[in-house]
Amino acid sequence: MTVAPLPVLVPDAAGAADDLLAALRSRGLPTDHSPFVELRAQRDGDLRAALAALAAGEVDRLVVTSPRAAEVLGEGGDLIVPAGTAVAVTDAATDAALAAAGVPEARVLDREETDPGFAAALSPTAGERLLLVGSTATPPALRPALEAAGARVTLVLAVRVRTVGLDPQLVRDLRRPAYGALVLRSTLLADLAGHLGIHRDIRVVAADDAVAATAEARGLVVHAVAGSTGAEELATAVLSALGTRIVHD
């Protein structure tokens, strides 16, 4: 008799998990999407001023750090990136969202803004005018790190990240355990998960070393590190971590 695997819990915000859920399901894994956070667009005066400067050619490089931030940029219809402006994004999903907003051919860094190596990956040059479009989860140390390398940074928060109240049954299920694996795509999610008393039999899969370090600092046992925030890489890591859990009688 085959024992079916327990569901894989994906705690990404609504609208940010579709690619990962599809990748997991394509591998025959049952899934449960229960967001730990929500993403709210923030189109304020700072963003409008930054977009005007971008359109006027006053930005050397645009950096976008999440799919939702890319969507917010395109929502007002005022996103204009001059031909001479370089563009970088954190991952393939953000690249796709920015392309949908009319900005193709961005450089994909394949890491998130909370990654300690993110500033180094950007390799800013002295005097470079850098527009960084992020969220309220952007680490405070990121802008100083870029400025220390000589960049002139304008940081705009286009997305507000807020924690959500979790269903008590979800918390109980994490402690039983009723899930086979938990996928942590960011350090924020790892931090939140670390306060839930997650059962040690649940396979915890981290996107990268920074996420794994945060999870382990909160007492979680990390069973696999994908090395990427990409959906395919994460799904492959989940399948590997669950390999010893799918048994046959």
PDB file of C-alpha atoms in Angstrom:
ATOM      1  CA  MET A   1       0.000   0.000   0.000  1.00  0.00           C
ATOM      2  CA  THR A   2       1.267   3.465  -0.886  1.00  0.00           C
ATOM      3  CA  VAL A   3       1.170   6.078   1.861  1.00  0.00           C
ATOM      4  CA  ALA A   4       0.366   9.433   0.271  1.00  0.00           C
ATOM      5  CA  PRO A   5       2.645  12.303   1.212  1.00  0.00           C
ATOM      6  CA  LEU A   6       1.330  14.957   3.559  1.00  0.00           C
ATOM      7  CA  PRO A   7       0.680  18.397   2.023  1.00  0.00           C
ATOM      8  CA  VAL A   8       3.460  20.894   1.441  1.00  0.00           C
ATOM      9  CA  LEU A   9       2.700  24.185   3.171  1.00  0.00           C
ATOM     10  CA  VAL A  10       3.485  27.340   1.198  1.00  0.00           C
ATOM     11  CA  PRO A  11       3.224  30.476   3.407  1.00  0.00           C
ATOM     12  CA  ASP A  12       3.907  33.062   0.674  1.00  0.00           C
ATOM     13  CA  ALA A  13       1.508  35.974   0.383  1.00  0.00           C
ATOM     14  CA  ALA A  14      -1.529  35.714  -1.878  1.00  0.00           C
ATOM     15  CA  GLY A  15      -0.469  36.388  -5.443  1.00  0.00           C
ATOM     16  CA  ALA A  16       3.158  35.499  -4.732  1.00  0.00           C
ATOM     17  CA  ALA A  17       2.849  31.722  -4.552  1.00  0.00           C
ATOM     18  CA  ASP A  18       1.250  30.685  -7.842  1.00  0.00           C
ATOM     19  CA  ASP A  19       4.492  29.668  -9.534  1.00  0.00           C
ATOM     20  CA  LEU A  20       5.670  27.604  -6.572  1.00  0.00           C
ATOM     21  CA  LEU A  21       2.307  25.898  -6.089  1.00  0.00           C
ATOM     22  CA  ALA A  22       2.246  24.963  -9.777  1.00  0.00           C
ATOM     23  CA  ALA A  23       5.800  23.605  -9.633  1.00  0.00           C
ATOM     24  CA  LEU A  24       5.007  21.474  -6.576  1.00  0.00           C
ATOM     25  CA  ARG A  25       1.792  20.116  -8.081  1.00  0.00           C
ATOM     26  CA  SER A  26       3.548  19.285 -11.340  1.00  0.00           C
ATOM     27  CA  ARG A  27       5.695  16.927  -9.267  1.00  0.00           C
ATOM     28  CA  GLY A  28       2.646  15.203  -7.825  1.00  0.00           C
ATOM     29  CA  LEU A  29       2.875  16.847  -4.411  1.00  0.00           C
ATOM     30  CA  PRO A  30      -0.275  17.952  -2.568  1.00  0.00           C
ATOM     31  CA  THR A  31      -0.125  21.571  -1.424  1.00  0.00           C
ATOM     32  CA  ASP A  32      -1.688  23.963   1.048  1.00  0.00           C
ATOM     33  CA  HIS A  33      -1.348  27.705   0.547  1.00  0.00           C
ATOM     34  CA  SER A  34      -1.801  29.505   3.887  1.00  0.00           C
ATOM     35  CA  PRO A  35      -0.190  32.976   3.770  1.00  0.00           C
ATOM     36  CA  PHE A  36       1.756  34.218   6.788  1.00  0.00           C
ATOM     37  CA  VAL A  37       1.866  37.753   5.313  1.00  0.00           C
ATOM     38  CA  GLU A  38      -0.064  40.018   2.968  1.00  0.00           C
ATOM     39  CA  LEU A  39       1.248  42.461   0.389  1.00  0.00           C
ATOM     40  CA  ARG A  40      -0.365  45.876  -0.050  1.00  0.00           C
ATOM     41  CA  ALA A  41       0.458  48.271  -2.849  1.00  0.00           C
ATOM     42  CA  GLN A  42       1.811  51.658  -1.822  1.00  0.00           C
ATOM     43  CA  ARG A  43       1.657  54.212  -4.629  1.00  0.00           C
ATOM     44  CA  ASP A  44       2.507  57.446  -2.874  1.00  0.00           C
ATOM     45  CA  GLY A  45       4.228  60.714  -3.698  1.00  0.00           C
ATOM     46  CA  ASP A  46       7.689  59.219  -3.308  1.00  0.00           C
ATOM     47  CA  LEU A  47       6.944  56.571  -5.917  1.00  0.00           C
ATOM     48  CA  ARG A  48       5.464  59.079  -8.355  1.00  0.00           C
ATOM     49  CA  ALA A  49       8.492  61.361  -7.964  1.00  0.00           C
ATOM     50  CA  ALA A  50      10.858  58.432  -8.506  1.00  0.00           C
ATOM     51  CA  LEU A  51       9.013  57.370 -11.654  1.00  0.00           C
ATOM     52  CA  ALA A  52       9.186  60.917 -12.999  1.00  0.00           C
ATOM     53  CA  ALA A  53      12.957  60.989 -12.385  1.00  0.00           C
ATOM     54  CA  LEU A  54      13.278  57.587 -14.064  1.00  0.00           C
ATOM     55  CA  ALA A  55      11.367  58.734 -17.145  1.00  0.00           C
ATOM     56  CA  ALA A  56      13.509  61.887 -17.321  1.00  0.00           C
ATOM     57  CA  GLY A  57      16.704  59.842 -17.546  1.00  0.00           C
ATOM     58  CA  GLU A  58      17.886  60.761 -14.057  1.00  0.00           C
ATOM     59  CA  VAL A  59      18.372  57.121 -13.002  1.00  0.00           C
ATOM     60  CA  ASP A  60      21.287  54.947 -14.128  1.00  0.00           C
ATOM     61  CA  ARG A  61      19.842  51.670 -12.891  1.00  0.00           C
ATOM     62  CA  LEU A  62      16.421  50.498 -11.770  1.00  0.00           C
ATOM     63  CA  VAL A  63      16.364  47.604  -9.302  1.00  0.00           C
ATOM     64  CA  VAL A  64      13.089  45.857  -8.483  1.00  0.00           C
ATOM     65  CA  THR A  65      13.001  43.336  -5.648  1.00  0.00           C
ATOM     66  CA  SER A  66       9.700  41.444  -5.911  1.00  0.00           C
ATOM     67  CA  PRO A  67       6.965  40.523  -8.393  1.00  0.00           C
ATOM     68  CA  ARG A  68       4.420  42.607  -6.479  1.00  0.00           C
ATOM     69  CA  ALA A  69       6.713  45.654  -6.565  1.00  0.00           C
ATOM     70  CA  ALA A  70       7.027  45.204 -10.333  1.00  0.00           C
ATOM     71  CA  GLU A  71       3.245  45.032 -10.646  1.00  0.00           C
ATOM     72  CA  VAL A  72       2.831  48.216  -8.597  1.00  0.00           C
ATOM     73  CA  LEU A  73       5.266  50.005 -10.893  1.00  0.00           C
ATOM     74  CA  GLY A  74       3.141  49.120 -13.897  1.00  0.00           C
ATOM     75  CA  GLU A  75      -0.277  49.795 -12.385  1.00  0.00           C
ATOM     76  CA  GLY A  76      -0.364  53.553 -12.885  1.00  0.00           C
ATOM     77  CA  GLY A  77       0.616  53.474 -16.546  1.00  0.00           C
ATOM     78  CA  ASP A  78       3.458  55.905 -15.876  1.00  0.00           C
ATOM     79  CA  LEU A  79       6.391  53.471 -15.934  1.00  0.00           C
ATOM     80  CA  ILE A  80       8.868  54.659 -18.572  1.00  0.00           C
ATOM     81  CA  VAL A  81      12.404  53.243 -18.618  1.00  0.00           C
ATOM     82  CA  PRO A  82      14.719  55.094 -21.028  1.00  0.00           C
ATOM     83  CA  ALA A  83      16.842  52.985 -23.339  1.00  0.00           C
ATOM     84  CA  GLY A  84      20.064  53.886 -21.526  1.00  0.00           C
ATOM     85  CA  THR A  85      18.830  52.822 -18.079  1.00  0.00           C
ATOM     86  CA  ALA A  86      19.967  49.418 -16.820  1.00  0.00           C
ATOM     87  CA  VAL A  87      17.421  47.206 -15.060  1.00  0.00           C
ATOM     88  CA  ALA A  88      17.997  44.453 -12.502  1.00  0.00           C
ATOM     89  CA  VAL A  89      15.549  42.192 -10.681  1.00  0.00           C
ATOM     90  CA  THR A  90      15.905  39.692  -7.880  1.00  0.00           C
ATOM     91  CA  ASP A  91      14.403  36.613  -9.524  1.00  0.00           C
ATOM     92  CA  ALA A  92      12.662  35.158 -12.554  1.00  0.00           C
ATOM     93  CA  ALA A  93       9.168  35.848 -11.197  1.00  0.00           C
ATOM     94  CA  THR A  94       9.989  39.535 -10.775  1.00  0.00           C
ATOM     95  CA  ASP A  95      11.489  39.555 -14.264  1.00  0.00           C
ATOM     96  CA  ALA A  96       8.240  38.166 -15.681  1.00  0.00           C
ATOM     97  CA  ALA A  97       6.135  40.708 -13.770  1.00  0.00           C
ATOM     98  CA  LEU A  98       8.301  43.584 -14.955  1.00  0.00           C
ATOM     99  CA  ALA A  99       8.166  42.332 -18.537  1.00  0.00           C
ATOM    100  CA  ALA A 100       4.365  42.286 -18.260  1.00  0.00           C
ATOM    101  CA  ALA A 101       4.600  45.917 -17.152  1.00  0.00           C
ATOM    102  CA  GLY A 102       6.477  46.713 -20.362  1.00  0.00           C
ATOM    103  CA  VAL A 103      10.109  46.410 -19.272  1.00  0.00           C
ATOM    104  CA  PRO A 104      11.782  43.337 -20.808  1.00  0.00           C
ATOM    105  CA  GLU A 105      15.390  42.153 -20.667  1.00  0.00           C
ATOM    106  CA  ALA A 106      16.229  42.871 -17.042  1.00  0.00           C
ATOM    107  CA  ARG A 107      19.325  41.337 -15.456  1.00  0.00           C
ATOM    108  CA  VAL A 108      18.170  38.597 -13.065  1.00  0.00           C
ATOM    109  CA  LEU A 109      20.232  38.447  -9.869  1.00  0.00           C
ATOM    110  CA  ASP A 110      18.421  35.324  -8.549  1.00  0.00           C
ATOM    111  CA  ARG A 111      18.459  36.501  -4.955  1.00  0.00           C
ATOM    112  CA  GLU A 112      16.266  38.610  -2.696  1.00  0.00           C
ATOM    113  CA  GLU A 113      16.842  41.953  -1.025  1.00  0.00           C
ATOM    114  CA  THR A 114      17.213  40.273   2.381  1.00  0.00           C
ATOM    115  CA  ASP A 115      20.188  38.242   1.155  1.00  0.00           C
ATOM    116  CA  PRO A 116      23.383  39.560   2.786  1.00  0.00           C
ATOM    117  CA  GLY A 117      25.113  39.299  -0.590  1.00  0.00           C
ATOM    118  CA  PHE A 118      22.490  41.297  -2.446  1.00  0.00           C
ATOM    119  CA  ALA A 119      24.356  44.619  -2.322  1.00  0.00           C
ATOM    120  CA  ALA A 120      27.551  42.962  -3.557  1.00  0.00           C
ATOM    121  CA  ALA A 121      25.653  41.251  -6.384  1.00  0.00           C
ATOM    122  CA  LEU A 122      24.521  44.647  -7.635  1.00  0.00           C
ATOM    123  CA  SER A 123      28.162  45.794  -7.853  1.00  0.00           C
ATOM    124  CA  PRO A 124      27.322  49.513  -7.783  1.00  0.00           C
ATOM    125  CA  THR A 125      29.814  51.968  -9.211  1.00  0.00           C
ATOM    126  CA  ALA A 126      30.895  55.283  -7.736  1.00  0.00           C
ATOM    127  CA  GLY A 127      28.308  57.948  -8.439  1.00  0.00           C
ATOM    128  CA  GLU A 128      25.787  55.549  -9.953  1.00  0.00           C
ATOM    129  CA  ARG A 129      22.211  56.790  -9.570  1.00  0.00           C
ATOM    130  CA  LEU A 130      20.331  53.745  -8.394  1.00  0.00           C
ATOM    131  CA  LEU A 131      16.554  53.548  -7.935  1.00  0.00           C
ATOM    132  CA  LEU A 132      15.706  50.654  -5.632  1.00  0.00           C
ATOM    133  CA  VAL A 133      12.023  49.717  -5.560  1.00  0.00           C
ATOM    134  CA  GLY A 134      11.340  47.444  -2.610  1.00  0.00           C
ATOM    135  CA  SER A 135       8.985  46.832   0.282  1.00  0.00           C
ATOM    136  CA  THR A 136       8.678  47.484   3.985  1.00  0.00           C
ATOM    137  CA  ALA A 137      10.619  44.224   4.428  1.00  0.00           C
ATOM    138  CA  THR A 138      13.693  45.805   2.835  1.00  0.00           C
ATOM    139  CA  PRO A 139      16.503  45.501   5.404  1.00  0.00           C
ATOM    140  CA  PRO A 140      17.660  48.853   6.836  1.00  0.00           C
ATOM    141  CA  ALA A 141      21.303  47.963   6.146  1.00  0.00           C
ATOM    142  CA  LEU A 142      20.824  47.620   2.387  1.00  0.00           C
ATOM    143  CA  ARG A 143      20.834  51.288   1.435  1.00  0.00           C
ATOM    144  CA  PRO A 144      23.944  52.124   3.536  1.00  0.00           C
ATOM    145  CA  ALA A 145      25.749  49.152   2.008  1.00  0.00           C
ATOM    146  CA  LEU A 146      25.045  50.386  -1.508  1.00  0.00           C
ATOM    147  CA  GLU A 147      25.981  53.953  -0.603  1.00  0.00           C
ATOM    148  CA  ALA A 148      29.217  52.742   0.967  1.00  0.00           C
ATOM    149  CA  ALA A 149      30.096  51.341  -2.458  1.00  0.00           C
ATOM    150  CA  GLY A 150      29.583  54.784  -3.961  1.00  0.00           C
ATOM    151  CA  ALA A 151      26.046  54.561  -5.317  1.00  0.00           C
ATOM    152  CA  ARG A 152      23.553  57.396  -4.979  1.00  0.00           C
ATOM    153  CA  VAL A 153      20.500  55.452  -3.836  1.00  0.00           C
ATOM    154  CA  THR A 154      16.841  56.377  -3.941  1.00  0.00           C
ATOM    155  CA  LEU A 155      14.842  53.787  -2.027  1.00  0.00           C
ATOM    156  CA  VAL A 156      11.099  53.646  -2.694  1.00  0.00           C
ATOM    157  CA  LEU A 157       8.773  51.298  -0.843  1.00  0.00           C
ATOM    158  CA  ALA A 158       6.106  50.193  -3.298  1.00  0.00           C
ATOM    159  CA  VAL A 159       4.805  47.293  -1.221  1.00  0.00           C
ATOM    160  CA  ARG A 160       3.796  47.149   2.407  1.00  0.00           C
ATOM    161  CA  VAL A 161       4.299  43.718   3.982  1.00  0.00           C
ATOM    162  CA  ARG A 162       2.082  42.909   6.945  1.00  0.00           C
ATOM    163  CA  THR A 163       1.770  39.779   9.017  1.00  0.00           C
ATOM    164  CA  VAL A 164      -1.657  38.184   9.157  1.00  0.00           C
ATOM    165  CA  GLY A 165      -3.462  36.406  11.956  1.00  0.00           C
ATOM    166  CA  LEU A 166      -3.095  32.661  11.498  1.00  0.00           C
ATOM    167  CA  ASP A 167      -5.931  30.187  11.878  1.00  0.00           C
ATOM    168  CA  PRO A 168      -5.403  28.353  15.203  1.00  0.00           C
ATOM    169  CA  GLN A 169      -6.036  25.081  13.374  1.00  0.00           C
ATOM    170  CA  LEU A 170      -3.106  25.823  11.048  1.00  0.00           C
ATOM    171  CA  VAL A 171      -0.832  26.329  14.046  1.00  0.00           C
ATOM    172  CA  ARG A 172      -2.054  23.072  15.598  1.00  0.00           C
ATOM    173  CA  ASP A 173      -1.445  21.273  12.311  1.00  0.00           C
ATOM    174  CA  LEU A 174       2.122  22.562  12.232  1.00  0.00           C
ATOM    175  CA  ARG A 175       2.699  21.146  15.688  1.00  0.00           C
ATOM    176  CA  ARG A 176       1.139  17.675  15.116  1.00  0.00           C
ATOM    177  CA  PRO A 177       2.532  17.412  12.308  1.00  0.00           C
ATOM    178  CA  ALA A 178      -0.091  17.486   9.552  1.00  0.00           C
ATOM    179  CA  TYR A 179       2.320  18.722   6.866  1.00  0.00           C
ATOM    180  CA  GLY A 180       5.118  16.959   5.107  1.00  0.00           C
ATOM    181  CA  ALA A 181       7.138  20.066   4.343  1.00  0.00           C
ATOM    182  CA  LEU A 182       7.235  23.823   4.806  1.00  0.00           C
ATOM    183  CA  VAL A 183       8.780  26.033   2.119  1.00  0.00           C
ATOM    184  CA  LEU A 184      10.444  29.248   3.316  1.00  0.00           C
ATOM    185  CA  ARG A 185      11.182  31.661   0.501  1.00  0.00           C
ATOM    186  CA  SER A 186      12.348  34.644   2.560  1.00  0.00           C
ATOM    187  CA  THR A 187      14.014  35.497   5.856  1.00  0.00           C
ATOM    188  CA  LEU A 188      10.791  37.163   7.032  1.00  0.00           C
ATOM    189  CA  LEU A 189       8.836  33.945   6.555  1.00  0.00           C
ATOM    190  CA  ALA A 190      11.596  32.004   8.294  1.00  0.00           C
ATOM    191  CA  ASP A 191      11.465  34.380  11.233  1.00  0.00           C
ATOM    192  CA  LEU A 192       7.690  34.054  11.517  1.00  0.00           C
ATOM    193  CA  ALA A 193       7.788  30.268  11.186  1.00  0.00           C
ATOM    194  CA  GLY A 194      10.335  30.060  13.965  1.00  0.00           C
ATOM    195  CA  HIS A 195       7.783  31.318  16.485  1.00  0.00           C
ATOM    196  CA  LEU A 196       5.131  28.696  15.723  1.00  0.00           C
ATOM    197  CA  GLY A 197       6.535  25.620  17.450  1.00  0.00           C
ATOM    198  CA  ILE A 198       6.781  23.632  14.229  1.00  0.00           C
ATOM    199  CA  HIS A 199       7.135  19.862  14.633  1.00  0.00           C
ATOM    200  CA  ARG A 200      10.637  18.624  13.906  1.00  0.00           C
ATOM    201  CA  ASP A 201       9.322  15.941  11.532  1.00  0.00           C
ATOM    202  CA  ILE A 202       8.135  18.595   9.073  1.00  0.00           C
ATOM    203  CA  ARG A 203      10.755  18.976   6.335  1.00  0.00           C
ATOM    204  CA  VAL A 204      11.778  22.622   6.250  1.00  0.00           C
ATOM    205  CA  VAL A 205      13.076  23.788   2.869  1.00  0.00           C
ATOM    206  CA  ALA A 206      14.846  27.155   2.656  1.00  0.00           C
ATOM    207  CA  ALA A 207      15.360  29.183  -0.499  1.00  0.00           C
ATOM    208  CA  ASP A 208      18.981  30.060   0.238  1.00  0.00           C
ATOM    209  CA  ASP A 209      21.638  30.203   2.939  1.00  0.00           C
ATOM    210  CA  ALA A 210      20.325  33.460   4.416  1.00  0.00           C
ATOM    211  CA  VAL A 211      16.842  32.003   4.837  1.00  0.00           C
ATOM    212  CA  ALA A 212      18.306  28.795   6.274  1.00  0.00           C
ATOM    213  CA  ALA A 213      20.391  30.747   8.774  1.00  0.00           C
ATOM    214  CA  THR A 214      17.351  32.693   9.958  1.00  0.00           C
ATOM    215  CA  ALA A 215      15.302  29.511  10.311  1.00  0.00           C
ATOM    216  CA  GLU A 216      18.042  27.743  12.244  1.00  0.00           C
ATOM    217  CA  ALA A 217      18.521  30.763  14.499  1.00  0.00           C
ATOM    218  CA  ARG A 218      14.837  30.376  15.431  1.00  0.00           C
ATOM    219  CA  GLY A 219      15.295  26.711  16.299  1.00  0.00           C
ATOM    220  CA  LEU A 220      14.056  25.111  13.076  1.00  0.00           C
ATOM    221  CA  VAL A 221      15.792  22.138  11.470  1.00  0.00           C
ATOM    222  CA  VAL A 222      16.460  22.888   7.794  1.00  0.00           C
ATOM    223  CA  HIS A 223      16.382  19.758   5.652  1.00  0.00           C
ATOM    224  CA  ALA A 224      17.190  21.291   2.255  1.00  0.00           C
ATOM    225  CA  VAL A 225      18.444  24.554   0.778  1.00  0.00           C
ATOM    226  CA  ALA A 226      17.337  25.236  -2.794  1.00  0.00           C
ATOM    227  CA  GLY A 227      20.008  27.824  -3.533  1.00  0.00           C
ATOM    228  CA  SER A 228      17.412  29.980  -5.274  1.00  0.00           C
ATOM    229  CA  THR A 229      14.027  31.615  -4.760  1.00  0.00           C
ATOM    230  CA  GLY A 230      12.944  30.150  -8.105  1.00  0.00           C
ATOM    231  CA  ALA A 231       9.863  27.914  -8.054  1.00  0.00           C
ATOM    232  CA  GLU A 232      11.447  25.028  -9.945  1.00  0.00           C
ATOM    233  CA  GLU A 233      14.533  24.945  -7.734  1.00  0.00           C
ATOM    234  CA  LEU A 234      12.409  25.098  -4.572  1.00  0.00           C
ATOM    235  CA  ALA A 235      10.074  22.352  -5.769  1.00  0.00           C
ATOM    236  CA  THR A 236      13.029  20.110  -6.607  1.00  0.00           C
ATOM    237  CA  ALA A 237      14.480  20.727  -3.129  1.00  0.00           C
ATOM    238  CA  VAL A 238      11.130  19.861  -1.533  1.00  0.00           C
ATOM    239  CA  LEU A 239      10.931  16.621  -3.473  1.00  0.00           C
ATOM    240  CA  SER A 240      14.453  15.736  -2.357  1.00  0.00           C
ATOM    241  CA  ALA A 241      13.672  16.534   1.284  1.00  0.00           C
ATOM    242  CA  LEU A 242      10.496  14.460   1.178  1.00  0.00           C
ATOM    243  CA  GLY A 243      12.126  11.485  -0.498  1.00  0.00           C
ATOM    244  CA  THR A 244      12.602   9.555   2.716  1.00  0.00           C
ATOM    245  CA  ARG A 245       9.053  10.302   3.889  1.00  0.00           C
ATOM    246  CA  ILE A 246       7.156   8.630   1.029  1.00  0.00           C
ATOM    247  CA  VAL A 247       7.068   4.951   1.977  1.00  0.00           C
ATOM    248  CA  HIS A 248       5.420   1.823   0.599  1.00  0.00           C
ATOM    249  CA  ASP A 249       3.951  -1.085   2.540  1.00  0.00           C
TER     250      ASP A 249
END
